[in-house]
Short mmCIF file of C-alpha atoms in Angstrom, two decimals:
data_model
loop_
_atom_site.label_atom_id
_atom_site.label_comp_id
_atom_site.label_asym_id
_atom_site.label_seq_id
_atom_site.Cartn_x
_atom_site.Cartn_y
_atom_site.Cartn_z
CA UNK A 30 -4.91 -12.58 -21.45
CA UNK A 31 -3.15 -12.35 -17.64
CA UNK A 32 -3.01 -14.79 -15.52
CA UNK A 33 -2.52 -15.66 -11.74
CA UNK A 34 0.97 -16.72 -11.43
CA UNK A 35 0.70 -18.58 -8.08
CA UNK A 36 3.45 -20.54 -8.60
CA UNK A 37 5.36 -21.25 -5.38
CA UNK A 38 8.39 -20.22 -6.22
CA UNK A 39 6.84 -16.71 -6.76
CA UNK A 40 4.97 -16.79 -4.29
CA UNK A 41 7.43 -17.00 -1.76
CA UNK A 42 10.07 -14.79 -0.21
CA UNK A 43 13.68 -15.63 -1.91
CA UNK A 44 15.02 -16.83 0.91
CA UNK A 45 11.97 -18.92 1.83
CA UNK A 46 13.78 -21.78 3.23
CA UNK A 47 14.92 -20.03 6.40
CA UNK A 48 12.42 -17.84 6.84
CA UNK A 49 9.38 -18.54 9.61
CA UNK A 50 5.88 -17.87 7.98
CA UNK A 51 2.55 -18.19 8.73
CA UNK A 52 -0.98 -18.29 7.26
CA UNK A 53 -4.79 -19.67 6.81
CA UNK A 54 -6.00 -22.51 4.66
CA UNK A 55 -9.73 -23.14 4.50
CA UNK A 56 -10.27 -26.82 5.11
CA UNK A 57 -13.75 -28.19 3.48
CA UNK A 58 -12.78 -31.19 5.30
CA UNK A 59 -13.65 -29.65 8.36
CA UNK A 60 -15.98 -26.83 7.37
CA UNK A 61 -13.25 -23.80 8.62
CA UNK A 62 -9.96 -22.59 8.54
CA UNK A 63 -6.81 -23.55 9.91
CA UNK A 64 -3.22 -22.09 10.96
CA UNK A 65 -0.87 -23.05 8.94
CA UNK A 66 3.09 -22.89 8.73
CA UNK A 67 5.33 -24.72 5.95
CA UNK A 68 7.51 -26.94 6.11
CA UNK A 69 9.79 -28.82 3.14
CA UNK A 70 7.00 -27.94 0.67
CA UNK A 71 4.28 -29.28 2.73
CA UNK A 72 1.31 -27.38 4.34
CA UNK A 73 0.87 -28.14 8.46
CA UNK A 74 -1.90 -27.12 10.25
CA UNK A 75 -1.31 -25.93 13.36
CA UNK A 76 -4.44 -24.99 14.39
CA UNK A 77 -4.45 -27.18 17.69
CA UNK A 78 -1.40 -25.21 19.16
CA UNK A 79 -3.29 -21.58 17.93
CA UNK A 80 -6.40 -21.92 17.13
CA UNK A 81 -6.13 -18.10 15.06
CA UNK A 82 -3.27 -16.19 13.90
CA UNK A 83 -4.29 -13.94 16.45
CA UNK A 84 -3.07 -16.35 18.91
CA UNK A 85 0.43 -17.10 17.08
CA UNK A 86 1.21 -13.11 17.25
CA UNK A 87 0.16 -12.87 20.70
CA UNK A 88 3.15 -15.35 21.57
CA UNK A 89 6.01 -13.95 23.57
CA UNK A 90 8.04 -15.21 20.42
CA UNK A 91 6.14 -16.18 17.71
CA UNK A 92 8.63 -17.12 15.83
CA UNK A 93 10.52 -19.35 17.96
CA UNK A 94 6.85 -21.13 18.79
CA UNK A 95 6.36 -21.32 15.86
CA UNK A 96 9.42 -23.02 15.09
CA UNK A 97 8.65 -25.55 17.79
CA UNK A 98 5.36 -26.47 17.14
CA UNK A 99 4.18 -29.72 15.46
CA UNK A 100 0.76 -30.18 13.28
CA UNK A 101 -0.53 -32.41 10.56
CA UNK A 102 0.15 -32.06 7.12
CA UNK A 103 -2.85 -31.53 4.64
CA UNK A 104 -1.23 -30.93 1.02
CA UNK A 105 1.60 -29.58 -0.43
CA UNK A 106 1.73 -25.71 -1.03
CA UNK A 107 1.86 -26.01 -5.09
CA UNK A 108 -1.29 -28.03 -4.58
CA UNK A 109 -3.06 -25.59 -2.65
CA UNK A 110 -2.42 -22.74 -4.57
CA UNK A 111 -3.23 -24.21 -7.77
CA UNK A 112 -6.63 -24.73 -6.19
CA UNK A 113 -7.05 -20.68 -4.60
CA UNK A 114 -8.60 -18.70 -7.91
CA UNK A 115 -12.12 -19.09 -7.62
CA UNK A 116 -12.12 -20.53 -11.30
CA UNK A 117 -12.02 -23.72 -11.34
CA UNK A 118 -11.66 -24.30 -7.65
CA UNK A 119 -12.54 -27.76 -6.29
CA UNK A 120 -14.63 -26.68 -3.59
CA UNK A 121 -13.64 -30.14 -1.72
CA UNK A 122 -9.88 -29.12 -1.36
CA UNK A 123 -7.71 -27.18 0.37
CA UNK A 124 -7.41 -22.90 -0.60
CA UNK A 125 -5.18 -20.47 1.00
CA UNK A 126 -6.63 -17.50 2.88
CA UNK A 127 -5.27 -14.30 3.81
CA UNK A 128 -2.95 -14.86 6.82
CA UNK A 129 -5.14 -12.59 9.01
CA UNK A 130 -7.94 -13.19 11.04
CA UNK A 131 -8.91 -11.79 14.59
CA UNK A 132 -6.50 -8.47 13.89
CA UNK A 133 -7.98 -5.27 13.69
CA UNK A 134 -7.09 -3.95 10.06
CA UNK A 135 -5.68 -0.56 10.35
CA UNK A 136 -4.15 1.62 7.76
CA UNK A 137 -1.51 4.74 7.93
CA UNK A 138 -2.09 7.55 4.58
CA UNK A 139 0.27 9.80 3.39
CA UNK A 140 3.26 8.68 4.45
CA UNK A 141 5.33 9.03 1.47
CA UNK A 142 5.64 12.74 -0.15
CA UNK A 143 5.29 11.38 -4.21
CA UNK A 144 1.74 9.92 -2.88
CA UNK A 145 1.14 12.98 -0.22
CA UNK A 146 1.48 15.22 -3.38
CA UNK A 147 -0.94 12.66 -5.07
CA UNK A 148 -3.52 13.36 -2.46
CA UNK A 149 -3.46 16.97 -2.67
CA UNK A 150 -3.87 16.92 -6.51
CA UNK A 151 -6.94 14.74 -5.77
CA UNK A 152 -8.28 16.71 -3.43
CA UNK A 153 -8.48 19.47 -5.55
CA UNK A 154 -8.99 17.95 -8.64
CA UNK A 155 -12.42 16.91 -7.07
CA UNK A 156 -12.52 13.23 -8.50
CA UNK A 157 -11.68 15.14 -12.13
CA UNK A 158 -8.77 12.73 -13.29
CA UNK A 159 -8.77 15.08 -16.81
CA UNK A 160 -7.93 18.24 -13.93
CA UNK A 161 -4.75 16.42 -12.29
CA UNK A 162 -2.22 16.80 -14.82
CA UNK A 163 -2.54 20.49 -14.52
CA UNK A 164 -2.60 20.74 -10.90
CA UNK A 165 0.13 18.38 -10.47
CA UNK A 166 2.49 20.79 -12.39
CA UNK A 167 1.13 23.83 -10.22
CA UNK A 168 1.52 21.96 -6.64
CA UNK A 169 4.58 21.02 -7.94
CA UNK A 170 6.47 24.61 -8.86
CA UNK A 171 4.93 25.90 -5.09
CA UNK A 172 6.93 23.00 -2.94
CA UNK A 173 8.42 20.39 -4.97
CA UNK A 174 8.65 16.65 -5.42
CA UNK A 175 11.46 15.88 -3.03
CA UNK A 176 10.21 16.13 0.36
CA UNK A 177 11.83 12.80 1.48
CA UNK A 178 14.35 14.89 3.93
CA UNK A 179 11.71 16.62 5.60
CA UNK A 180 10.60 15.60 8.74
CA UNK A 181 7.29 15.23 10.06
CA UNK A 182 6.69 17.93 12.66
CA UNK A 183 9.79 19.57 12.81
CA UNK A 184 10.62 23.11 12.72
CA UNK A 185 11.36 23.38 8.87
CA UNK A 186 8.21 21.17 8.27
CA UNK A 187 5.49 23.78 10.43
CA UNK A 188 7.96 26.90 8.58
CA UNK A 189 6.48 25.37 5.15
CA UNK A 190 3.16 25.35 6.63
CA UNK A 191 3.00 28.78 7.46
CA UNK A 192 4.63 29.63 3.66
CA UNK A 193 1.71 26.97 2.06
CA UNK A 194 -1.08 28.97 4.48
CA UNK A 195 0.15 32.26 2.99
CA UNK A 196 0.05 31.00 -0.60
CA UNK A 197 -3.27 29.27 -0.25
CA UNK A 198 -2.18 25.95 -1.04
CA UNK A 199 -2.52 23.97 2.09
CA UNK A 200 -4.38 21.25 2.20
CA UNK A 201 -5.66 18.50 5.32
CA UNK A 202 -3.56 15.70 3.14
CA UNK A 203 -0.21 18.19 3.88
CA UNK A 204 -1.21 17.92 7.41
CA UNK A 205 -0.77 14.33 7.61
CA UNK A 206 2.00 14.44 5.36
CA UNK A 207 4.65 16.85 7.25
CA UNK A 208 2.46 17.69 10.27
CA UNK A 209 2.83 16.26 13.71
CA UNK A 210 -0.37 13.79 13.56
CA UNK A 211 0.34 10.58 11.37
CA UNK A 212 -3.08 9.87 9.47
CA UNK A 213 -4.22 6.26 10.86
CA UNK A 214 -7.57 4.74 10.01
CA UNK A 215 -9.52 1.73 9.82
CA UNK A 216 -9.45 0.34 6.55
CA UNK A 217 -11.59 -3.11 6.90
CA UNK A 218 -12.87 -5.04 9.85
CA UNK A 219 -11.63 -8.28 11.05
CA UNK A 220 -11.87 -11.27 9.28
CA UNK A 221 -13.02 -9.96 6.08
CA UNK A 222 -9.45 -9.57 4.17
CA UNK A 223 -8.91 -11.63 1.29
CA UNK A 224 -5.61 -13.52 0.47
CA UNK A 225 -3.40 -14.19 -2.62
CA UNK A 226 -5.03 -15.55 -5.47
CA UNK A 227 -8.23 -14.28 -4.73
CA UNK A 228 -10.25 -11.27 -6.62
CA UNK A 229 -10.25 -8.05 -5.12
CA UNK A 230 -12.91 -5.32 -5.44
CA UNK A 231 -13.50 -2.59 -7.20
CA UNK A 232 -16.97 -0.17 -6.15
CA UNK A 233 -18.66 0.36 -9.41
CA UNK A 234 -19.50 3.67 -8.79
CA UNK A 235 -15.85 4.85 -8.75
CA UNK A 236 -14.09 5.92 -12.40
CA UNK A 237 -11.32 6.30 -10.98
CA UNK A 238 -8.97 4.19 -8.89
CA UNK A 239 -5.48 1.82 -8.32
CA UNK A 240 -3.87 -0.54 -6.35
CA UNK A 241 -1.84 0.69 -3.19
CA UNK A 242 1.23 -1.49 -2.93
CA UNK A 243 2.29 -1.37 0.76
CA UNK A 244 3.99 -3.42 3.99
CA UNK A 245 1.58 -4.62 6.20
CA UNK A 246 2.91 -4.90 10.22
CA UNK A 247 1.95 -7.26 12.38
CA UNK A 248 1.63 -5.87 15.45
CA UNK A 249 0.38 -7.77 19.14
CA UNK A 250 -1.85 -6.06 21.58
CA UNK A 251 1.34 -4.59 23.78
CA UNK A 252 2.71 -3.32 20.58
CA UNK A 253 5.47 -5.44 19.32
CA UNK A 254 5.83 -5.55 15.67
CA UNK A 255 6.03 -9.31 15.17
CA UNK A 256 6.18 -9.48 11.60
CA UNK A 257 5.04 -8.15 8.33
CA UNK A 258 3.23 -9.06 4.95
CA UNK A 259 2.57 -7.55 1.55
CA UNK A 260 -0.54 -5.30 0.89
CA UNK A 261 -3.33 -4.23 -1.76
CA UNK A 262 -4.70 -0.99 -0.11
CA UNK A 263 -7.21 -0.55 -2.66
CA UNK A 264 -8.07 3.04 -3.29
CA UNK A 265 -11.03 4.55 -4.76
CA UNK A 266 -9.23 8.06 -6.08
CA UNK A 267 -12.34 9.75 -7.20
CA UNK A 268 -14.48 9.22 -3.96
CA UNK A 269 -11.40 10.21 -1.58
CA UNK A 270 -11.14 13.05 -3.91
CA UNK A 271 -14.74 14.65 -3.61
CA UNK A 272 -14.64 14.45 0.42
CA UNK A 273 -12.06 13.33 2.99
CA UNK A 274 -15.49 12.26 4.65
CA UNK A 275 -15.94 9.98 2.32
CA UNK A 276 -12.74 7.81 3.55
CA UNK A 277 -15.02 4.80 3.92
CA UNK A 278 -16.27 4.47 1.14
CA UNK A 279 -13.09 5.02 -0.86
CA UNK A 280 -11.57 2.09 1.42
CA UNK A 281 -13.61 -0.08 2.71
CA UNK A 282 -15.19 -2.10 0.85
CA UNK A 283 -16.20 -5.77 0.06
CA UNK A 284 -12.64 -8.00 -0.81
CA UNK A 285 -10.93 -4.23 -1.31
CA UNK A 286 -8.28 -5.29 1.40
CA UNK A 287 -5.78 -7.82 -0.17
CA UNK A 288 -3.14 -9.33 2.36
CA UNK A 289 -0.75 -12.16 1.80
CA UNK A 290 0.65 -14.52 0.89
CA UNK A 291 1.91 -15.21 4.29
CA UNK A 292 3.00 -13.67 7.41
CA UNK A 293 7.04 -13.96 7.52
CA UNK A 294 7.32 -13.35 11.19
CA UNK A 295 10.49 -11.80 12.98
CA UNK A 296 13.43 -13.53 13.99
CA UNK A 297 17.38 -13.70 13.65
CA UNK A 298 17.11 -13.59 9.90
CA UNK A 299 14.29 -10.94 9.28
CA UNK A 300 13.59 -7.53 11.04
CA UNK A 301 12.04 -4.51 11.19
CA UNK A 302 15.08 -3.03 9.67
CA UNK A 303 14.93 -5.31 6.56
CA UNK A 304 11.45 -4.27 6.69
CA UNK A 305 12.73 -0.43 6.62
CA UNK A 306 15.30 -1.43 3.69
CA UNK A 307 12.86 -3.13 1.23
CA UNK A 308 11.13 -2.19 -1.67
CA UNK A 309 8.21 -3.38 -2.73
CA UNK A 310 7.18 -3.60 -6.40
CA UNK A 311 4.23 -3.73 -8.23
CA UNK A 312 3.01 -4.87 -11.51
CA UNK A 313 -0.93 -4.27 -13.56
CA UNK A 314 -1.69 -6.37 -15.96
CA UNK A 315 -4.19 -5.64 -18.37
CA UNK A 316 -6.78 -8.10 -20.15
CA UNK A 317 -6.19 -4.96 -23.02
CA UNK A 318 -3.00 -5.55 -23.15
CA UNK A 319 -1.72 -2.67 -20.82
CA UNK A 320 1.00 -2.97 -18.51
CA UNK A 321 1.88 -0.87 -15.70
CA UNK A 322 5.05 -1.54 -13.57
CA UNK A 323 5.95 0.59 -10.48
CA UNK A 324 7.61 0.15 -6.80
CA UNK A 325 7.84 1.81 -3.54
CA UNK A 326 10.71 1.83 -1.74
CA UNK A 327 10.61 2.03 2.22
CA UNK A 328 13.72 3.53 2.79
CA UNK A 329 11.88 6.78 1.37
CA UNK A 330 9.38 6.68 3.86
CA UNK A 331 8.54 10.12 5.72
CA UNK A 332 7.71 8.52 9.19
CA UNK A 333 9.30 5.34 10.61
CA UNK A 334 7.62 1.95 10.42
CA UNK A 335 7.94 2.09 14.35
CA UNK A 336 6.68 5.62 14.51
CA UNK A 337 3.16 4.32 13.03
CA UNK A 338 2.55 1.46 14.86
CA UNK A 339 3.31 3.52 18.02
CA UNK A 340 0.63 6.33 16.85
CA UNK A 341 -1.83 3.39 16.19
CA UNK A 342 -1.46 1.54 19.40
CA UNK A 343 -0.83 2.72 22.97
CA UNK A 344 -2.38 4.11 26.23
CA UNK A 345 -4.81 5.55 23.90
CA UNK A 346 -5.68 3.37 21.72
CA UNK A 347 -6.17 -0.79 22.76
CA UNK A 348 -6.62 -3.46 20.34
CA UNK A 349 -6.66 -6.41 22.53
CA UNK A 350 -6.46 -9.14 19.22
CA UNK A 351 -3.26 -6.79 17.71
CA UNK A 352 -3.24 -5.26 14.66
CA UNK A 353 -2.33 -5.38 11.17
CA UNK A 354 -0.83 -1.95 10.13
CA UNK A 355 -0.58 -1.01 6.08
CA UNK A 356 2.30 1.25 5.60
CA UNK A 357 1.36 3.84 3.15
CA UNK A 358 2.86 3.78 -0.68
CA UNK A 359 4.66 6.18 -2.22
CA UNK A 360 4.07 4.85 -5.81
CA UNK A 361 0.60 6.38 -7.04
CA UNK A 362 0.28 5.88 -11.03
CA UNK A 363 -0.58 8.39 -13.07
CA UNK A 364 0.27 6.79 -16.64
CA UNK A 365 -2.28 7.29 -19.26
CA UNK A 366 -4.43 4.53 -19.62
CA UNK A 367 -6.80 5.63 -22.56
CA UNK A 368 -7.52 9.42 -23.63
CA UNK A 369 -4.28 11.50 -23.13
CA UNK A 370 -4.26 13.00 -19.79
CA UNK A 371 -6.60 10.64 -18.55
CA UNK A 372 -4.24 9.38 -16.29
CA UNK A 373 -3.97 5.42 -15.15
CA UNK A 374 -7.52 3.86 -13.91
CA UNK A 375 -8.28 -0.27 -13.45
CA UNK A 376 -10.45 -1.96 -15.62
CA UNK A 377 -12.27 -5.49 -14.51
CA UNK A 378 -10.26 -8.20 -15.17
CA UNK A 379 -6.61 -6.35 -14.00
CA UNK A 380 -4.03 -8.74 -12.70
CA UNK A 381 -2.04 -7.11 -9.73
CA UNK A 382 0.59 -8.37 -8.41
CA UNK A 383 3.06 -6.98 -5.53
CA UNK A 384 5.85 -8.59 -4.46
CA UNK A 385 9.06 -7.90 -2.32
CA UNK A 386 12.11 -10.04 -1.99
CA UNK A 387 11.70 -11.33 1.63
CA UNK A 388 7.81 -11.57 1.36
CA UNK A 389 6.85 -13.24 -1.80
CA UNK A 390 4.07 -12.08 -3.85
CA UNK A 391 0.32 -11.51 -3.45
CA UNK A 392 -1.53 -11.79 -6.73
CA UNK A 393 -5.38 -10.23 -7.40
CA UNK A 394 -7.35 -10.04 -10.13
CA UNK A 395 -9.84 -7.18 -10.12
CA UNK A 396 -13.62 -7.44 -10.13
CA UNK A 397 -16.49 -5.51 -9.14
CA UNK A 398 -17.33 -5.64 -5.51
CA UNK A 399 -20.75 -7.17 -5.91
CA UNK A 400 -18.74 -9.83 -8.03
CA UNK A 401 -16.26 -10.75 -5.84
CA UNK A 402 -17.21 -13.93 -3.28
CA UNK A 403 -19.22 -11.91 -0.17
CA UNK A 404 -17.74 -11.74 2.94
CA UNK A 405 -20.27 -14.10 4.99
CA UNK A 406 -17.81 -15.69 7.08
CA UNK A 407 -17.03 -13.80 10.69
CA UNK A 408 -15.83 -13.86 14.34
CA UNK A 409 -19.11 -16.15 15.25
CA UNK A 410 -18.56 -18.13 12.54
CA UNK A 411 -15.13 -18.51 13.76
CA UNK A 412 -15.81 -18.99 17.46
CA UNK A 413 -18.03 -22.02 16.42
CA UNK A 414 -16.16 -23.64 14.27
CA UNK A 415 -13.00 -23.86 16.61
CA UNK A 416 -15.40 -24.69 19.58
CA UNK A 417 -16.95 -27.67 17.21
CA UNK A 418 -13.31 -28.71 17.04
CA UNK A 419 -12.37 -29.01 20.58
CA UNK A 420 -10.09 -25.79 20.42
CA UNK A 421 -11.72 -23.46 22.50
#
């Protein structure tokens, strides 16, 4: 049966030693969570510098304050991790959280064309994973797999809209995918991500679903990308697949928004351009034995990292706590699970795992929403616990 490997060497990015990151620990000690950085091993609240992460980003150079800010340690990271999973967690010690807190939690869709292509076929498949096979082959022979040269918005990309028009194949997700408009939505509210280790949900009602390995950008209120961290953009394919309108329900939904392990925020060593160089990888782990491995490489991204944080945030759009950005995927998994051309679905119990070589790992098991711990804990909650301790 699968585990969670939350081992700290996986956990963190290769180069962890001179790379700046950032996160949350829950403290039972003192009823809330805290900021956290590492250092040599050990876990150091920081909390009394920046009372959220929010704050950290904010920072003309969060990295460099980071670097120069001092806190008290409360356990060692192997310690803390060991005591994450829910099962057999000893409720008076230390846990990690996902890194986020006050950040709005935004997502960008269709940015890759494997997983444009993906949305199309779902779109007409009408949540009918037994129907995709065949319309994958027919999307396919009308415009191809390879799409990676074509630029959003340009003259060659609207000439292959008027051609898809004609032939009665377009479809909203092509509009998104080569048209001018980057898709860009909400996918959870603040405060209600969930981190490494922890499980992730699955809406019972949906047949039909898989993990969305992705980058997630940090990005501050005037719109600097500050740093990034790994993503589970969990996506219900069947209820995308009956209505675009039904977005919401498809995303959003309780601990469906994995984020973690840690924010590795940008400085001298790590940029946005090792950011646009990386690949991220992903790996299902059955507890039927099945075994799915797939990754997504940035470099084959249809719109700049930069492009999407600067559709999401600008004159028109404010989001005065920042912003955490998901990047899209381009790896969408359509391996046969069970019947022959039933395609890939999760079943409870799944161990997923994404990882990238500057960003570590973040590690969920899958559960039904209803199962997972609920999300009770938010901004008030917040606002009163750092007030009880002095930090507001």
């Amino acid at each position: 049966m699968p585990s969670l490997d939350l081992a700290v060497t996986a956990t963190l990015p290769g180069d962890a030693d001179a790379a700046t990151l950032a996160g949350r620990v829950w403290r039972p000690d003192l009823g809330g969570p805290a900021v956290v950085t590492l250092r040599d091993g050990q876990v150091i609240d920081i909390t009394r510098s920046f009372p959220t992460s929010r704050d950290l980003c904010e920072s003309a150079d969060p990295a460099a304050a980071l670097r120069a800010t001092e806190g008290e340690a409360i356990g060692s990271l192997a310690d803390i991790l060991a005591n994450t999973p829910v099962d057999g967690r000893d409720p008076k010690r230390p846990w990690l959280l996902s890194p986020l807190d006050l950040q709005a939690v935004k997502a960008a869709g269709v940015t890759f064309a494997v997983s444009m292509l993906e949305r199309v076929i779902e779109e007409k498949a009408r949540g009918n994973p037994a129907a995709a096979a065949t319309i994958r082959e027919e999307i396919g022979k009308l415009i191809g797999d390879d799409l990676s040269k074509l630029k959003p918005g340009s003259s060659e990309a609207m000439h292959l809209k008027d051609v898809l028009i004609k032939q009665g194949a377009w479809s909203q997700y092509l509009e998104v995918g080569i048209g001018p408009d980057a898709e860009i939505f909400t996918k959870a509210p603040p405060m209600s991500t969930v981190g490494t280790g922890a499980d992730a949900g699955l809406h019972p009602a949906s047949s039909w679903n898989n993990p969305e390995p992705e980058i997630v950008l940090i990005v501050a209120s005037d719109g600097r990308i500050v740093g990034a961290t790994l993503g589970n953009d969990v996506n219900l394919r069947d209820v995308e697949g009956r209505s675009a309108l039904l977005l919401g329900k498809a995303k959003d939904n309780n601990a469906a928004a994995a984020v973690g392990p840690f924010i590795r925020l940008f400085d001298a060593g790590f940029t946005l351009d090792h950011v646009r160089r990386t690949t991220v990888t992903l790996t299902v782990e059955g507890e039927d034995g099945f075994r799915l491995e797939g990754s997504s490489s940035i470099a084959r991204i249809s719109r700049d990292p930069a492009d999407l944080a600067a559709q999401m945030i600008g004159p028109h759009h404010q989001y005065p706590d920042g912003a955490a950005l998901y990047l899209g995927t381009m790896f969408a998994p359509i391996k046969d699970r069970d019947a022959p051309g039933g395609g890939f679905t999760h079943k409870y119990g799944d161990i997923v795992t994404i990882a990238a070589p500057e960003l570590g790992s973040l590690v969920n098991r899958m559960k039904r929403t209803d199962e997972c711990a609920p999300w009770t804990y938010g901004a008030s909650h917040l606002m009163r616990h750092l007030a009880q301790r002095g930090l507001l």
